[in-house]
Coordinates of N, CA and C in Angstrom, one line a residue:
M215 N -34.6 42.7 32.3 CA -36.0 42.4 31.9 C -36.1 41.0 31.3
T216 N -37.0 40.2 31.8 CA -37.2 38.9 31.3 C -38.0 38.8 30.0
G217 N -38.0 37.7 29.4 CA -38.7 37.5 28.1 C -40.2 37.8 28.3
V218 N -40.7 37.4 29.5 CA -42.1 37.6 29.7 C -42.4 39.1 29.8
E219 N -41.5 39.8 30.6 CA -41.7 41.3 30.7 C -41.5 42.0 29.4
R220 N -40.6 41.6 28.6 CA -40.4 42.2 27.3 C -41.6 42.1 26.4
H221 N -42.3 41.0 26.5 CA -43.4 40.7 25.6 C -44.7 41.2 26.2
M222 N -44.7 41.6 27.4 CA -46.0 42.1 28.0 C -46.4 43.4 27.3
D223 N -45.4 44.2 26.8 CA -45.8 45.4 26.1 C -46.5 45.1 24.8
S224 N -46.2 44.0 24.2 CA -46.9 43.6 22.9 C -48.1 42.7 23.2
G225 N -48.4 42.4 24.4 CA -49.6 41.6 24.7 C -49.3 40.1 24.6
L226 N -48.0 39.7 24.5 CA -47.6 38.3 24.4 C -47.0 37.8 25.6
A227 N -47.7 37.6 26.7 CA -47.2 37.1 27.9 C -47.0 35.6 28.0
D228 N -46.2 35.1 27.1 CA -46.1 33.6 27.0 C -44.7 33.1 27.4
G229 N -43.8 34.0 27.7 CA -42.5 33.6 28.2 C -41.5 33.1 27.1
L230 N -41.9 33.2 25.9 CA -41.1 32.7 24.8 C -40.2 33.8 24.2
E231 N -39.0 33.5 23.9 CA -38.1 34.4 23.2 C -38.5 34.3 21.7
R232 N -38.2 35.3 20.9 CA -38.6 35.3 19.5 C -37.4 35.4 18.7
L233 N -37.3 34.5 17.7 CA -36.3 34.6 16.6 C -37.0 35.0 15.4
W234 N -36.8 36.3 15.0 CA -37.6 36.9 13.9 C -37.1 36.4 12.5
T235 N -38.0 36.0 11.6 CA -37.6 35.6 10.3 C -38.5 36.4 9.3
P236 N -38.1 37.7 9.2 CA -39.0 38.6 8.3 C -39.0 38.2 6.8
H237 N -37.9 37.4 6.4 CA -37.9 37.0 5.0 C -39.1 36.1 4.7
R238 N -39.7 35.4 5.7 CA -40.8 34.5 5.5 C -42.1 35.3 5.2
M239 N -42.1 36.6 5.5 CA -43.3 37.4 5.2 C -43.6 37.5 3.7
T240 N -42.6 37.4 2.9 CA -42.8 37.4 1.5 C -43.7 36.3 1.1
Y241 N -43.5 35.1 1.6 CA -44.3 33.9 1.3 C -45.7 34.1 2.0
I242 N -45.7 34.4 3.2 CA -46.9 34.5 4.0 C -47.9 35.5 3.4
S243 N -47.3 36.7 3.1 CA -48.2 37.8 2.6 C -48.5 37.7 1.1
G244 N -47.8 36.8 0.4 CA -48.0 36.6 -1.0 C -47.4 37.7 -1.9
E245 N -46.4 38.5 -1.3 CA -45.7 39.5 -2.0 C -45.0 39.0 -3.3
D246 N -44.5 37.8 -3.2 CA -43.8 37.3 -4.4 C -44.8 36.5 -5.3
R247 N -46.1 36.5 -5.0 CA -47.1 35.9 -5.9 C -47.2 36.6 -7.2
P248 N -47.2 35.9 -8.3 CA -47.2 36.5 -9.6 C -48.6 37.2 -9.9
E249 N -48.6 38.1 -10.7 CA -49.9 38.8 -11.1 C -50.8 37.7 -11.6
G250 N -52.0 37.7 -11.2 CA -53.0 36.7 -11.6 C -53.0 35.5 -10.6
G251 N -52.0 35.5 -9.7 CA -52.0 34.4 -8.7 C -51.4 33.1 -9.3
Y252 N -51.4 32.1 -8.5 CA -50.9 30.8 -8.8 C -51.8 29.9 -9.7
E253 N -53.1 30.3 -9.7 CA -54.1 29.5 -10.4 C -53.9 29.4 -11.9
K254 N -53.3 30.5 -12.5 CA -53.1 30.5 -13.9 C -51.7 30.0 -14.2
P255 N -51.5 29.1 -15.2 CA -50.2 28.6 -15.6 C -49.2 29.7 -15.8
T256 N -49.5 30.9 -16.3 CA -48.6 31.9 -16.6 C -47.9 32.5 -15.3
G257 N -48.6 32.2 -14.2 CA -48.1 32.7 -12.9 C -47.7 31.6 -12.0
C258 N -47.8 30.4 -12.4 CA -47.6 29.2 -11.5 C -46.1 28.9 -11.4
P259 N -45.5 29.0 -10.2 CA -44.0 28.7 -10.2 C -43.7 27.3 -10.6
F260 N -44.6 26.3 -10.5 CA -44.3 24.9 -10.9 C -44.4 24.8 -12.4
C261 N -45.1 25.7 -13.1 CA -45.1 25.7 -14.5 C -43.9 26.4 -15.1
L262 N -43.4 27.4 -14.3 CA -42.3 28.2 -14.8 C -41.0 27.5 -14.5
A263 N -40.8 26.8 -13.4 CA -39.6 26.2 -13.0 C -38.8 25.4 -14.0
P264 N -39.5 24.5 -14.7 CA -38.8 23.7 -15.7 C -38.1 24.5 -16.8
G265 N -38.6 25.7 -17.1 CA -38.0 26.5 -18.2 C -36.8 27.4 -17.7
L266 N -36.6 27.5 -16.4 CA -35.5 28.3 -15.8 C -34.2 27.5 -15.7
P267 N -33.1 28.2 -15.7 CA -31.8 27.5 -15.4 C -31.8 26.8 -14.1
P268 N -31.2 25.6 -14.0 CA -31.2 24.8 -12.8 C -30.9 25.6 -11.5
E269 N -29.9 26.5 -11.5 CA -29.5 27.2 -10.3 C -30.6 28.1 -9.9
Q270 N -31.4 28.6 -10.8 CA -32.5 29.5 -10.4 C -33.8 28.8 -10.1
S271 N -34.0 27.7 -10.8 CA -35.3 26.9 -10.6 C -35.3 26.0 -9.4
L272 N -34.1 25.5 -9.1 CA -33.9 24.5 -8.0 C -34.4 23.1 -8.5
V273 N -34.6 22.9 -9.8 CA -35.0 21.6 -10.3 C -33.8 20.7 -10.2
V274 N -34.1 19.5 -9.6 CA -33.0 18.5 -9.3 C -33.0 17.5 -10.5
A275 N -34.2 17.1 -10.9 CA -34.2 16.0 -12.0 C -35.5 16.2 -12.8
R276 N -35.4 15.8 -14.0 CA -36.6 15.9 -15.0 C -36.9 14.5 -15.6
G277 N -38.2 14.3 -15.6 CA -38.6 13.0 -16.3 C -39.4 13.4 -17.5
E278 N -40.2 12.5 -18.0 CA -41.0 12.7 -19.2 C -42.3 13.5 -18.8
H279 N -42.9 13.1 -17.6 CA -44.1 13.7 -17.1 C -44.0 14.5 -15.9
V280 N -43.0 14.3 -15.1 CA -42.8 15.0 -13.8 C -41.4 15.4 -13.6
F281 N -41.2 16.3 -12.6 CA -39.8 16.7 -12.3 C -39.8 16.9 -10.7
A282 N -38.5 16.8 -10.2 CA -38.3 17.0 -8.8 C -37.6 18.4 -8.6
V283 N -38.1 19.1 -7.6 CA -37.6 20.5 -7.4 C -37.5 20.7 -5.8
L284 N -36.5 21.4 -5.4 CA -36.4 21.7 -4.0 C -37.5 22.7 -3.6
N285 N -38.0 22.5 -2.4 CA -39.0 23.5 -1.9 C -38.3 24.7 -1.5
L286 N -38.8 25.9 -2.0 CA -38.2 27.2 -1.7 C -38.4 27.5 -0.3
Y287 N -39.4 27.0 0.4 CA -39.7 27.2 1.8 C -39.7 25.9 2.5
P288 N -38.5 25.3 2.7 CA -38.5 23.9 3.2 C -38.9 23.7 4.7
Y289 N -39.5 22.6 5.0 CA -39.8 22.2 6.4 C -38.5 21.7 7.0
N290 N -37.7 21.0 6.2 CA -36.4 20.4 6.7 C -35.4 20.5 5.5
P291 N -34.1 20.4 5.8 CA -33.1 20.4 4.7 C -33.4 19.3 3.7
G292 N -33.4 19.6 2.4 CA -33.6 18.5 1.4 C -35.0 18.3 1.1
H293 N -35.9 19.1 1.5 CA -37.4 19.0 1.3 C -37.6 19.2 -0.2
L294 N -38.0 18.1 -0.9 CA -38.3 18.0 -2.3 C -39.8 18.0 -2.6
L295 N -40.1 18.5 -3.8 CA -41.4 18.4 -4.4 C -41.4 17.7 -5.7
V296 N -42.3 16.7 -5.9 CA -42.4 16.1 -7.2 C -43.6 16.6 -7.8
C297 N -43.5 17.2 -9.0 CA -44.6 17.9 -9.7 C -44.8 17.4 -11.1
P298 N -46.0 17.3 -11.5 CA -46.2 17.0 -13.0 C -46.0 18.3 -13.7
Y299 N -45.5 18.1 -15.0 CA -45.3 19.3 -15.8 C -46.7 20.0 -16.1
R300 N -47.7 19.1 -16.3 CA -49.0 19.6 -16.6 C -49.7 20.3 -15.4
H301 N -50.3 21.4 -15.6 CA -50.9 22.2 -14.6 C -52.3 21.6 -14.2
V302 N -52.2 20.7 -13.2 CA -53.5 20.1 -12.7 C -53.5 20.2 -11.2
A303 N -54.7 20.4 -10.6 CA -54.8 20.6 -9.2 C -55.0 19.4 -8.4
D304 N -55.6 18.4 -8.9 CA -56.1 17.2 -8.1 C -55.4 15.9 -8.6
Y305 N -55.1 15.1 -7.6 CA -54.4 13.8 -7.9 C -55.2 13.0 -8.8
T306 N -56.6 13.1 -8.7 CA -57.4 12.3 -9.6 C -57.4 12.8 -11.1
D307 N -56.8 14.0 -11.3 CA -56.7 14.5 -12.7 C -55.5 14.0 -13.4
L308 N -54.5 13.3 -12.7 CA -53.4 12.8 -13.3 C -53.7 11.6 -14.2
D309 N -53.1 11.4 -15.3 CA -53.3 10.2 -16.1 C -52.4 9.1 -15.6
A310 N -52.5 7.9 -16.2 CA -51.7 6.7 -15.7 C -50.2 6.9 -15.8
E311 N -49.8 7.5 -16.9 CA -48.3 7.7 -17.0 C -47.8 8.7 -16.0
E312 N -48.5 9.8 -15.8 CA -48.1 10.8 -14.8 C -48.1 10.2 -13.4
T313 N -49.1 9.5 -13.1 CA -49.2 8.8 -11.7 C -48.1 7.9 -11.5
G314 N -47.8 7.0 -12.5 CA -46.7 6.1 -12.4 C -45.3 6.8 -12.2
E315 N -45.1 7.8 -13.0 CA -43.8 8.5 -12.9 C -43.7 9.3 -11.6
L316 N -44.8 9.8 -11.2 CA -44.8 10.5 -9.9 C -44.4 9.6 -8.8
A317 N -44.9 8.4 -8.8 CA -44.5 7.4 -7.8 C -43.0 7.0 -7.9
V318 N -42.6 6.7 -9.1 CA -41.2 6.4 -9.3 C -40.2 7.5 -8.9
F319 N -40.6 8.8 -9.2 CA -39.8 9.9 -8.8 C -39.7 10.1 -7.3
T320 N -40.9 9.8 -6.6 CA -40.9 9.9 -5.2 C -40.0 8.8 -4.6
Q321 N -40.0 7.6 -5.1 CA -39.1 6.6 -4.6 C -37.6 7.0 -4.9
T322 N -37.3 7.5 -6.0 CA -36.0 7.9 -6.4 C -35.5 9.1 -5.5
A323 N -36.4 10.0 -5.2 CA -36.1 11.1 -4.3 C -35.7 10.6 -3.0
M324 N -36.4 9.6 -2.4 CA -36.1 9.1 -1.1 C -34.7 8.4 -1.2
R325 N -34.4 7.7 -2.2 CA -33.1 7.0 -2.3 C -32.0 8.1 -2.4
V326 N -32.2 9.1 -3.2 CA -31.2 10.1 -3.4 C -30.9 10.9 -2.1
V327 N -32.0 11.2 -1.4 CA -31.8 12.0 -0.1 C -31.1 11.1 0.9
R328 N -31.5 9.8 1.0 CA -30.8 8.9 1.9 C -29.3 8.8 1.5
K329 N -29.0 8.7 0.2 CA -27.6 8.6 -0.2 C -26.8 9.9 0.1
V330 N -27.4 11.0 -0.1 CA -26.7 12.3 0.1 C -26.6 12.7 1.5
S331 N -27.7 12.6 2.2 CA -27.8 13.1 3.6 C -28.2 12.2 4.7
N332 N -28.2 10.9 4.4 CA -28.5 9.8 5.4 C -29.8 10.1 6.2
A333 N -30.9 10.4 5.5 CA -32.1 10.6 6.2 C -32.6 9.3 6.8
H334 N -33.1 9.4 8.0 CA -33.6 8.3 8.8 C -35.0 7.9 8.4
G335 N -35.8 8.8 7.9 CA -37.2 8.6 7.5 C -37.7 9.7 6.7
F336 N -39.0 9.7 6.3 CA -39.6 10.7 5.5 C -41.0 10.9 5.8
N337 N -41.5 12.1 5.6 CA -42.9 12.4 5.5 C -43.2 12.6 4.1
L338 N -44.2 11.9 3.6 CA -44.6 12.0 2.2 C -46.1 12.5 2.2
G339 N -46.4 13.4 1.2 CA -47.8 13.8 1.2 C -48.1 14.8 0.2
M340 N -49.5 15.0 0.0 CA -50.0 16.0 -0.9 C -51.1 16.7 -0.1
N341 N -51.1 18.0 -0.2 CA -52.2 18.8 0.4 C -53.1 19.2 -0.7
Q342 N -54.3 18.6 -0.8 CA -55.2 18.8 -1.9 C -56.2 19.9 -1.5
G343 N -56.0 21.1 -2.1 CA -56.8 22.2 -1.9 C -56.3 23.1 -0.8
G344 N -56.7 24.4 -0.9 CA -56.2 25.4 0.1 C -56.6 25.1 1.5
V345 N -57.8 24.5 1.7 CA -58.3 24.2 3.0 C -57.5 23.1 3.6
A346 N -56.8 22.3 2.8 CA -56.0 21.2 3.3 C -54.6 21.6 3.5
G347 N -54.3 22.9 3.3 CA -52.9 23.4 3.6 C -52.1 23.6 2.3
A348 N -52.6 23.4 1.1 CA -51.8 23.6 -0.1 C -51.5 25.1 -0.3
G349 N -50.3 25.5 -0.3 CA -49.9 26.9 -0.6 C -50.1 27.3 -2.0
I350 N -49.9 26.3 -2.9 CA -50.1 26.5 -4.3 C -51.1 25.3 -4.7
A351 N -52.3 25.5 -4.5 CA -53.3 24.5 -4.6 C -53.6 24.2 -6.1
A352 N -53.3 25.1 -7.0 CA -53.7 25.0 -8.4 C -52.8 24.0 -9.2
H353 N -51.6 23.7 -8.6 CA -50.7 22.7 -9.3 C -50.3 21.7 -8.3
L354 N -50.7 20.5 -8.6 CA -50.4 19.3 -7.7 C -48.9 19.2 -7.5
H355 N -48.5 18.8 -6.2 CA -47.1 18.5 -5.9 C -47.1 17.6 -4.7
Q356 N -46.2 16.6 -4.8 CA -46.0 15.6 -3.8 C -44.8 16.1 -2.9
H357 N -45.0 16.2 -1.6 CA -43.9 16.6 -0.7 C -43.1 15.3 -0.3
V358 N -41.8 15.5 -0.3 CA -40.8 14.4 0.1 C -40.0 15.1 1.2
V359 N -40.3 15.0 2.4 CA -39.6 15.7 3.5 C -38.8 14.7 4.3
P360 N -37.4 14.9 4.2 CA -36.5 14.0 5.0 C -36.6 14.3 6.5
R361 N -36.4 13.2 7.3 CA -36.5 13.4 8.7 C -35.3 12.6 9.3
W362 N -34.8 13.1 10.4 CA -33.7 12.5 11.1 C -34.1 12.4 12.6
G363 N -33.5 11.4 13.3 CA -33.7 11.3 14.7 C -33.2 12.5 15.4
G364 N -34.0 13.2 16.2 CA -33.6 14.4 16.8 C -33.8 15.7 16.0
D365 N -34.4 15.6 14.8 CA -34.5 16.8 14.0 C -35.6 17.7 14.6
A366 N -36.4 17.2 15.5 CA -37.3 18.1 16.2 C -36.7 18.4 17.6
N367 N -35.4 18.9 17.5 CA -34.7 19.2 18.7 C -35.2 20.5 19.4
F368 N -34.4 21.1 20.2 CA -34.8 22.3 21.0 C -35.2 23.5 20.1
M369 N -34.6 23.6 18.9 CA -34.9 24.8 18.1 C -36.4 25.0 17.8
P370 N -37.0 23.9 17.2 CA -38.5 24.1 16.9 C -39.3 24.0 18.1
V371 N -38.9 23.3 19.1 CA -39.7 23.1 20.3 C -39.6 24.3 21.2
I372 N -38.3 24.7 21.5 CA -38.1 25.9 22.4 C -38.0 27.2 21.6
G373 N -37.2 27.2 20.6 CA -37.0 28.4 19.8 C -38.0 28.6 18.7
R374 N -38.9 27.7 18.5 CA -39.9 27.8 17.5 C -39.4 28.2 16.1
T375 N -38.3 27.6 15.7 CA -37.7 27.9 14.4 C -37.0 26.7 13.9
K376 N -36.7 26.6 12.6 CA -36.0 25.6 12.0 C -34.6 26.0 11.6
V377 N -33.7 25.2 11.7 CA -32.3 25.5 11.3 C -32.0 24.7 10.0
L378 N -31.7 25.4 9.0 CA -31.3 24.8 7.7 C -29.9 25.0 7.5
P379 N -29.1 23.9 7.6 CA -27.6 24.1 7.6 C -27.0 24.2 6.2
Q380 N -27.8 24.3 5.1 CA -27.2 24.3 3.8 C -28.1 25.2 2.9
V381 N -27.4 26.0 2.1 CA -28.2 26.8 1.1 C -28.8 26.0 0.0
L382 N -30.0 26.4 -0.5 CA -30.7 25.5 -1.4 C -29.9 25.2 -2.7
G383 N -29.1 26.1 -3.2 CA -28.3 25.9 -4.4 C -27.4 24.7 -4.2
D384 N -26.7 24.7 -3.0 CA -25.8 23.6 -2.7 C -26.5 22.2 -2.6
T385 N -27.7 22.3 -2.0 CA -28.5 21.0 -1.9 C -28.9 20.6 -3.2
R386 N -29.4 21.5 -4.1 CA -29.8 21.1 -5.4 C -28.7 20.5 -6.2
E387 N -27.5 21.0 -6.1 CA -26.3 20.5 -6.8 C -26.0 19.0 -6.3
L388 N -26.0 18.8 -5.0 CA -25.7 17.5 -4.5 C -26.8 16.5 -5.0
F389 N -28.0 16.8 -4.9 CA -29.1 15.9 -5.3 C -29.1 15.7 -6.8
A390 N -28.8 16.7 -7.6 CA -28.8 16.5 -9.1 C -27.7 15.6 -9.5
R391 N -26.5 15.7 -8.8 CA -25.4 14.8 -9.1 C -25.7 13.4 -8.7
A392 N -26.4 13.2 -7.6 CA -26.7 11.9 -7.1 C -27.9 11.2 -7.8
W393 N -28.7 12.0 -8.5 CA -29.9 11.5 -9.2 C -29.5 10.6 -10.3
P394 N -30.0 9.3 -10.4 CA -29.6 8.4 -11.5 C -30.1 8.9 -12.8
S395 N -29.3 8.8 -13.9 CA -29.7 9.3 -15.2 C -30.3 8.2 -16.0

């Protein structure tokens, strides 16, 4: 039976094989969302992370106003988020000190990722609001996504999946050791 024939029963006659990732449903469905949602600081993972042990929080580095943490659902290996400690939703709500340190942490994150994993480039950005794609819109966070030549290889194109070659705890340890003190 071909891939097309197998998927005809489910109405998906697209000829693609499927690599199932049921663990992602926790994120998609919001099952791991805290009571009260992410909008309230008591349920916000970015408010909670700095108070957890590093191995549990995936925090790589801490500043006075912001911190760097690995994305629990990374687009690529080494995908970092730079977050203010203060629970603010919009970039325009940051004060001058937070804005400056967020920029410096973003630069440092790029340097650390290059040093540790030889990234060839980066995607940097913020999704402001749920309609813009922010999964946790209530707490501002800057994405630092490392890129390599060929990282959009056959797996995402043909297999429609990402391959992450390292567990997050190991990545966090490498980045934390390489982060300048």
